[in-house]
JSON list of C-alpha atoms in Angstrom, two decimals:
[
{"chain": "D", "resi": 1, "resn": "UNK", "atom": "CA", "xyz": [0.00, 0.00, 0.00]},
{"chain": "D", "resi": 2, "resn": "UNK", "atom": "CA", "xyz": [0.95, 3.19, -0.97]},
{"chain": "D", "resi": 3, "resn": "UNK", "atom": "CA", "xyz": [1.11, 6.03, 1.17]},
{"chain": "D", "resi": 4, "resn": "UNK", "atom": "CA", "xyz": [-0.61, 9.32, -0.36]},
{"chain": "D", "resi": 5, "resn": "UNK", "atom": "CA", "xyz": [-1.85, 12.19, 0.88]},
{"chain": "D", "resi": 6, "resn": "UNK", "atom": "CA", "xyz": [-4.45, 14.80, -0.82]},
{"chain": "D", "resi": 7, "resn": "UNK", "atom": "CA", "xyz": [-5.04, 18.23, 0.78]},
{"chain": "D", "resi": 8, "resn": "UNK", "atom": "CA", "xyz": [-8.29, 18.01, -1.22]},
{"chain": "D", "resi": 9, "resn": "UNK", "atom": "CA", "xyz": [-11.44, 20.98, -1.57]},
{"chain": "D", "resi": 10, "resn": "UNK", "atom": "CA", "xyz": [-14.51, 18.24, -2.47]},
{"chain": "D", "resi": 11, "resn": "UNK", "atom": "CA", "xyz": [-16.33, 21.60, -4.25]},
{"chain": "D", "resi": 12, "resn": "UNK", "atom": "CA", "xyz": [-13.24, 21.72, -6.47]},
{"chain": "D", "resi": 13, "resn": "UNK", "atom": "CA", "xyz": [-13.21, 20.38, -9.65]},
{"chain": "D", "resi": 14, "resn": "UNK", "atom": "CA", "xyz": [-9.33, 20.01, -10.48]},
{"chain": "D", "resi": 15, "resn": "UNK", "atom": "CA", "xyz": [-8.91, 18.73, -6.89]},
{"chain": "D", "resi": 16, "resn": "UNK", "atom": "CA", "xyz": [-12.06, 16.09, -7.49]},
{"chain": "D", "resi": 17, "resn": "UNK", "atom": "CA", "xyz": [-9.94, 15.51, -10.73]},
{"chain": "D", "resi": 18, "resn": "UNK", "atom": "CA", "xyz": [-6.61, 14.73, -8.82]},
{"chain": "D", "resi": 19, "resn": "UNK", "atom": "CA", "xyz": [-8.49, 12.01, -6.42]},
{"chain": "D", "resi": 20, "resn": "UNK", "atom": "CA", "xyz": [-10.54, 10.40, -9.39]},
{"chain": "D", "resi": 21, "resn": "UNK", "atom": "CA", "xyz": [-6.65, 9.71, -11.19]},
{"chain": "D", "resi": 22, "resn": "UNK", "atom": "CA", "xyz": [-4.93, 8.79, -7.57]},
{"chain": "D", "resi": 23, "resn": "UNK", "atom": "CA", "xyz": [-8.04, 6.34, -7.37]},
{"chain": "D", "resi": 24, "resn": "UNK", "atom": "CA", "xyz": [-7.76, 5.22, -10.78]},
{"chain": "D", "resi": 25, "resn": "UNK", "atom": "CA", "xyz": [-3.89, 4.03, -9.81]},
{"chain": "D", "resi": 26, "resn": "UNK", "atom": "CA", "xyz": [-5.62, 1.37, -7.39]},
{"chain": "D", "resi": 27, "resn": "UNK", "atom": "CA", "xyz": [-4.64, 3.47, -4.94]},
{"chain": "D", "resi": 28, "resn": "UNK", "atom": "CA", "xyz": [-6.85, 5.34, -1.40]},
{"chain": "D", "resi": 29, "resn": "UNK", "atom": "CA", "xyz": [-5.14, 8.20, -0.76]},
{"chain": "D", "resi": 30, "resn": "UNK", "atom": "CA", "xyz": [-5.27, 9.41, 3.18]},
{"chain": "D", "resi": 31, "resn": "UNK", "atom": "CA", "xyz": [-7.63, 12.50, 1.85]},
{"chain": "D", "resi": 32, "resn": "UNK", "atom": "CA", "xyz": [-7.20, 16.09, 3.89]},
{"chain": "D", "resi": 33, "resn": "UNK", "atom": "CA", "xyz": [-10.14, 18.49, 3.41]},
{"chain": "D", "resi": 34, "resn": "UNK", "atom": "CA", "xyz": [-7.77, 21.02, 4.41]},
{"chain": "D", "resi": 35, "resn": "UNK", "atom": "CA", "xyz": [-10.77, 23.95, 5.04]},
{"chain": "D", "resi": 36, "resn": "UNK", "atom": "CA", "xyz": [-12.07, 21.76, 7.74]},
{"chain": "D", "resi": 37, "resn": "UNK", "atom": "CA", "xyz": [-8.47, 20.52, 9.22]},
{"chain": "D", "resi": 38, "resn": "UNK", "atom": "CA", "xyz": [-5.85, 22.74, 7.84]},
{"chain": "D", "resi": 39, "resn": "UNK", "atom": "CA", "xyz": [-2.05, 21.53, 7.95]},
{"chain": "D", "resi": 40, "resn": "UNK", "atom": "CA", "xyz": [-0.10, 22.54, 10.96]},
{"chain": "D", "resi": 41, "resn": "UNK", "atom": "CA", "xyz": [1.81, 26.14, 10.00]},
{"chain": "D", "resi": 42, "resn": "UNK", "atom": "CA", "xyz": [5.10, 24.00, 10.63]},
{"chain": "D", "resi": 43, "resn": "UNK", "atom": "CA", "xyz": [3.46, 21.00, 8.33]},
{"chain": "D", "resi": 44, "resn": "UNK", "atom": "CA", "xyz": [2.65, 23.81, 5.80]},
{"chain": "D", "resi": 45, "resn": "UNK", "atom": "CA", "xyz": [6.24, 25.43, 5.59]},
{"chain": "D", "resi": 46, "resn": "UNK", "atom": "CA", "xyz": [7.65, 21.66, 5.10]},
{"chain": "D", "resi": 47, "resn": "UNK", "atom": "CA", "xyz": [4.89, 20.84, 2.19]},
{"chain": "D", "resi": 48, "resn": "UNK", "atom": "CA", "xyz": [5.77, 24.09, 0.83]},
{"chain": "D", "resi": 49, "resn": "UNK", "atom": "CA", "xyz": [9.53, 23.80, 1.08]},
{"chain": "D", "resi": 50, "resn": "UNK", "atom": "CA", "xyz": [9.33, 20.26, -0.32]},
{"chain": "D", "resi": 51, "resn": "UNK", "atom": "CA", "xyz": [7.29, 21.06, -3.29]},
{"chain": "D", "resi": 52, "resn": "UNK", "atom": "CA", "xyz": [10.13, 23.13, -4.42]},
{"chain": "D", "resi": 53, "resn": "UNK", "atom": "CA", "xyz": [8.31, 26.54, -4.05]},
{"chain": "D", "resi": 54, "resn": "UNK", "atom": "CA", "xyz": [7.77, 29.77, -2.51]},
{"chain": "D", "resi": 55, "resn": "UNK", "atom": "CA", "xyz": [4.37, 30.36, 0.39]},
{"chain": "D", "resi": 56, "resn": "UNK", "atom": "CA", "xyz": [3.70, 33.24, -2.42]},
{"chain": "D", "resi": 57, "resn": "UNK", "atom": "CA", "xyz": [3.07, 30.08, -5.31]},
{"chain": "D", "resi": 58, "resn": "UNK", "atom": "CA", "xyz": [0.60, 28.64, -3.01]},
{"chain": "D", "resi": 59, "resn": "UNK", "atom": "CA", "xyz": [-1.13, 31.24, -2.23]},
{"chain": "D", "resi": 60, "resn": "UNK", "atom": "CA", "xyz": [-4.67, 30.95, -3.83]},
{"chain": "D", "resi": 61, "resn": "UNK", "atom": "CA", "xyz": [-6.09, 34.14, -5.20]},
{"chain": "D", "resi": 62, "resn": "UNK", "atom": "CA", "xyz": [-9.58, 33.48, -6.78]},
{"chain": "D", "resi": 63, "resn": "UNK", "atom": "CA", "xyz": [-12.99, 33.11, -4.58]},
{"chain": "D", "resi": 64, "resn": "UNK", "atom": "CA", "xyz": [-10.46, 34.15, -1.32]},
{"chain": "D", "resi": 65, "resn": "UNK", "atom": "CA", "xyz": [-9.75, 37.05, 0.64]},
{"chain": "D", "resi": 66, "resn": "UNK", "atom": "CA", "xyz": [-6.29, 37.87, -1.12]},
{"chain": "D", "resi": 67, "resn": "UNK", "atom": "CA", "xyz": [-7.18, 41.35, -2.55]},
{"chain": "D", "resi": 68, "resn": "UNK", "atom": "CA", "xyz": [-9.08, 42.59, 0.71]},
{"chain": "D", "resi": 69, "resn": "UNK", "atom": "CA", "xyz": [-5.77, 41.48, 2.73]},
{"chain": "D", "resi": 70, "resn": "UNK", "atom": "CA", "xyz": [-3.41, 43.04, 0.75]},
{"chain": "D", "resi": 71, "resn": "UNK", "atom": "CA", "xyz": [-1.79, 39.70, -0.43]},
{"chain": "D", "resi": 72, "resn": "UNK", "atom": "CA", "xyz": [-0.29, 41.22, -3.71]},
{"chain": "D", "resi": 73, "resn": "UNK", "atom": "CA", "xyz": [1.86, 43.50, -1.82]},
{"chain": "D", "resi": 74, "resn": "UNK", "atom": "CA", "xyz": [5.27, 41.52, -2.92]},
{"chain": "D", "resi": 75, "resn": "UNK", "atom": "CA", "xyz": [7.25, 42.87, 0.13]},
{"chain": "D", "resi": 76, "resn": "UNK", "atom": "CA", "xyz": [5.22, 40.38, 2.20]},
{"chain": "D", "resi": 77, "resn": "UNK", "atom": "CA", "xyz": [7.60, 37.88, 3.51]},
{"chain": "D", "resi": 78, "resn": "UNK", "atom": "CA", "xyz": [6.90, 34.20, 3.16]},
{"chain": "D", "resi": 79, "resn": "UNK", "atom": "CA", "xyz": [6.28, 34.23, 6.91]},
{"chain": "D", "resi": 80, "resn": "UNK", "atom": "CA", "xyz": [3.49, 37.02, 6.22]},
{"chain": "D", "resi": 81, "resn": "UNK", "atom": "CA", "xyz": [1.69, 34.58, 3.79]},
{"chain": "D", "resi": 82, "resn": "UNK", "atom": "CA", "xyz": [1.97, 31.67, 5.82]},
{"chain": "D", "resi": 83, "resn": "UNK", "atom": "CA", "xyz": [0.52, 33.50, 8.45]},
{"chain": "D", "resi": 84, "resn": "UNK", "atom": "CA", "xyz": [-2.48, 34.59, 6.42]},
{"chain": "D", "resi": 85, "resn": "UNK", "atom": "CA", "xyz": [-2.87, 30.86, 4.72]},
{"chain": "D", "resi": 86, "resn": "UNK", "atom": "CA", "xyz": [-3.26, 29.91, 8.62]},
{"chain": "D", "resi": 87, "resn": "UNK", "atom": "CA", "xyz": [-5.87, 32.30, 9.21]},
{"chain": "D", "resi": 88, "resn": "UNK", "atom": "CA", "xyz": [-7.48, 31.98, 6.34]},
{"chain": "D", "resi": 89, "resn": "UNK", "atom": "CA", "xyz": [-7.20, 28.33, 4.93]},
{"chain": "D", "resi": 90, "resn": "UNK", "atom": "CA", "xyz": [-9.07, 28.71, 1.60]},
{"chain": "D", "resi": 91, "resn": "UNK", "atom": "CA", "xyz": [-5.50, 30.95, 0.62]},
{"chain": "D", "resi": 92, "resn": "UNK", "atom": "CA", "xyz": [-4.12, 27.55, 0.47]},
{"chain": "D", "resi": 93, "resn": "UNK", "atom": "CA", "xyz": [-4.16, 26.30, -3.49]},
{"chain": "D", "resi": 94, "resn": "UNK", "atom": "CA", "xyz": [-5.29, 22.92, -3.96]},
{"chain": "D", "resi": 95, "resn": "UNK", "atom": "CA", "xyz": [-5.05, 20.00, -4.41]},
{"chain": "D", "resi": 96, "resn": "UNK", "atom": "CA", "xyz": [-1.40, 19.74, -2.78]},
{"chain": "D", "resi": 97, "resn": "UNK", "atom": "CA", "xyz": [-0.57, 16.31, -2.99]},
{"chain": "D", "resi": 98, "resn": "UNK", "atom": "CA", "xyz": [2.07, 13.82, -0.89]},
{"chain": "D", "resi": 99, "resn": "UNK", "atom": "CA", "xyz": [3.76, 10.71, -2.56]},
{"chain": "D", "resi": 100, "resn": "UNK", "atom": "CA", "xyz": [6.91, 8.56, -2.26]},
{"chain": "D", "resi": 101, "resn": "UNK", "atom": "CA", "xyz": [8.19, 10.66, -5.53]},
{"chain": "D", "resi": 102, "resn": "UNK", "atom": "CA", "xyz": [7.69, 13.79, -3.95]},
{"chain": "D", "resi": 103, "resn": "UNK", "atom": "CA", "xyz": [5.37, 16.87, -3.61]},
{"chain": "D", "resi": 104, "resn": "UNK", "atom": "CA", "xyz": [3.34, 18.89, -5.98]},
{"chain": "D", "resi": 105, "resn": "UNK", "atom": "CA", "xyz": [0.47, 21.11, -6.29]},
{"chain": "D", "resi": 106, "resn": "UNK", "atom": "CA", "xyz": [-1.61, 19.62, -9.01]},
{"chain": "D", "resi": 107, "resn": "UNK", "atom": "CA", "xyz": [-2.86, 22.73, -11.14]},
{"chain": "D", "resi": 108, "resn": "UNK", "atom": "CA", "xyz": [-3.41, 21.55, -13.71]},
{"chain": "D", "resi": 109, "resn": "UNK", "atom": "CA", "xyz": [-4.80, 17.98, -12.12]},
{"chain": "D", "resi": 110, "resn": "UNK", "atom": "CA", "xyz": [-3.15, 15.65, -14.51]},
{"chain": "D", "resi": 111, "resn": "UNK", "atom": "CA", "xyz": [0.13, 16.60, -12.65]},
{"chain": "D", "resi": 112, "resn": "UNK", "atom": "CA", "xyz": [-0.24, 14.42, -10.10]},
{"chain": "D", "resi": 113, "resn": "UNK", "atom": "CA", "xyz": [0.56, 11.67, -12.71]},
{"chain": "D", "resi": 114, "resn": "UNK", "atom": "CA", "xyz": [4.06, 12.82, -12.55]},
{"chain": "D", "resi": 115, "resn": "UNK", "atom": "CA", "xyz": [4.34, 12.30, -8.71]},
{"chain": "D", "resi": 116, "resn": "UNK", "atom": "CA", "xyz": [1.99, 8.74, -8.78]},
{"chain": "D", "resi": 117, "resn": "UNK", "atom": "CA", "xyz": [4.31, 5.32, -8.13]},
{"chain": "D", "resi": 118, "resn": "UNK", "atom": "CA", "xyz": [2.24, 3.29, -9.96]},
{"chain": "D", "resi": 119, "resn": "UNK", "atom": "CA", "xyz": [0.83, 3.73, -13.56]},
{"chain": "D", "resi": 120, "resn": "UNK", "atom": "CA", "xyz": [-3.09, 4.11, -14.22]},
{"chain": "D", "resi": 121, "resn": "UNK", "atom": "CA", "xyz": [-5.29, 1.09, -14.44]},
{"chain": "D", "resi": 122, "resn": "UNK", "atom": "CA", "xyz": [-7.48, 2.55, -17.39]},
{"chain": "D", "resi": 123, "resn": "UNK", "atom": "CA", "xyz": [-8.73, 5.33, -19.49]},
{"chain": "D", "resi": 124, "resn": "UNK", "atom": "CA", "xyz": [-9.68, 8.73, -17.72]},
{"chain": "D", "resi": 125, "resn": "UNK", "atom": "CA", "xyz": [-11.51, 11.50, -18.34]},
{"chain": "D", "resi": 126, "resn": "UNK", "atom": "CA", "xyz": [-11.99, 14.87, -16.35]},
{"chain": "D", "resi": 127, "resn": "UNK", "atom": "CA", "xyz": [-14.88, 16.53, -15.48]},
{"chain": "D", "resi": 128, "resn": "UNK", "atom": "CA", "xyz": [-15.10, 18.76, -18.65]},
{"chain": "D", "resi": 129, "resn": "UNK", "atom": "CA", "xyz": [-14.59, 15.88, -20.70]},
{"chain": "D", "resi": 130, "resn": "UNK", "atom": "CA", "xyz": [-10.42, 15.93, -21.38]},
{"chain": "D", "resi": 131, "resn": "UNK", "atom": "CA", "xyz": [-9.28, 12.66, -21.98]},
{"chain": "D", "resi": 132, "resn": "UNK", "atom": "CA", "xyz": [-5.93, 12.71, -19.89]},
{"chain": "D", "resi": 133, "resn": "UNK", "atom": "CA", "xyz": [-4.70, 8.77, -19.87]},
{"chain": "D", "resi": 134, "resn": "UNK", "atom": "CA", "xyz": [-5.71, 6.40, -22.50]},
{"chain": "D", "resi": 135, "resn": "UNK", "atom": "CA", "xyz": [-7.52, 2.67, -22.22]},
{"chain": "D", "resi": 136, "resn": "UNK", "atom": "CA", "xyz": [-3.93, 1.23, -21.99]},
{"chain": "D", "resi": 137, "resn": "UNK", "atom": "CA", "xyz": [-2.93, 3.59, -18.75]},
{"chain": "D", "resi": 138, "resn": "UNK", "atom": "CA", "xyz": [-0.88, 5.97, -20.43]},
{"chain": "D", "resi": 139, "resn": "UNK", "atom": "CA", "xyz": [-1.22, 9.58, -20.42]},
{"chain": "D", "resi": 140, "resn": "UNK", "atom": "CA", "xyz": [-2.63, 11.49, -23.48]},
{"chain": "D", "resi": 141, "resn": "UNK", "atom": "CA", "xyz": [-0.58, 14.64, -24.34]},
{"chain": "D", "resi": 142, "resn": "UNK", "atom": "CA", "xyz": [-2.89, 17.29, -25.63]},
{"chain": "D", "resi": 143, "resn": "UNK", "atom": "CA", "xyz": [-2.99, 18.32, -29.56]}
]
């Protein structure tokens, strides 16, 4: 058994994406609904440090409080943001996503291929209809 974790928004669809492919390895992912039970600030840092980026390329703007907190200002340190991703949870982009191979935030979903130990176990298709891996397991590259 594989050991995965998903910080995963259910009312998103590239983060409902991310599971469905995850799933579609054979493998149950430990699955983090991150508004509800947000990561630790010291958990956060690590997922951030490990996924190779900066608390600034996590930070979610869209449907979030970003432009009333003054989140563009780019002297804010990554402390700052951290700091406002604690308070304020739905900051946090998703789906952020844990594997033997590493960390990645999965934007866009497919990404999480990359990251996945074992290969897909059939075709699939995202919500707006994309085919992404073929009937054989292998992913489709787009035209």
């Amino acid at each position: 058994m594989t050991d995965i974790v998903i910080y995963h928004n259910p009312d998103c669809g590239t983060s409902r994406n991310t599971l469905a492919m995850i799933r579609n390895a054979g493998i149950e992912p430990h699955v983090v609904e991150y508004l509800k039970t947000p990561p630790a600030r010291a958990l956060l840092i690590q997922l951030i440090e490990r996924a190779g980026m900066s608390a600034r390329d996590l930070l979610r703007e869209k449907g979030t409080p970003y432009a009333d907190l003054g989140l563009g200002d780019t002297s804010l340190s990554d402390d700052a943001l951290v700091d406002a991703m604690m308070a304020h949870p739905i900051l946090i982009n998703r789906p952020l996503v844990v594997t033997p191979l590493g960390v990645r935030l999965c934007r866009p979903s497919e990404a999480v291929l990359d990251i996945l130990p074992g290969k897909q176990r059939g075709a699939f298709v995202k919500e707006d209809g994309e085919q992404v891996v073929n009937a054989a397991g292998d992913r489709v590259l787009p035209a």
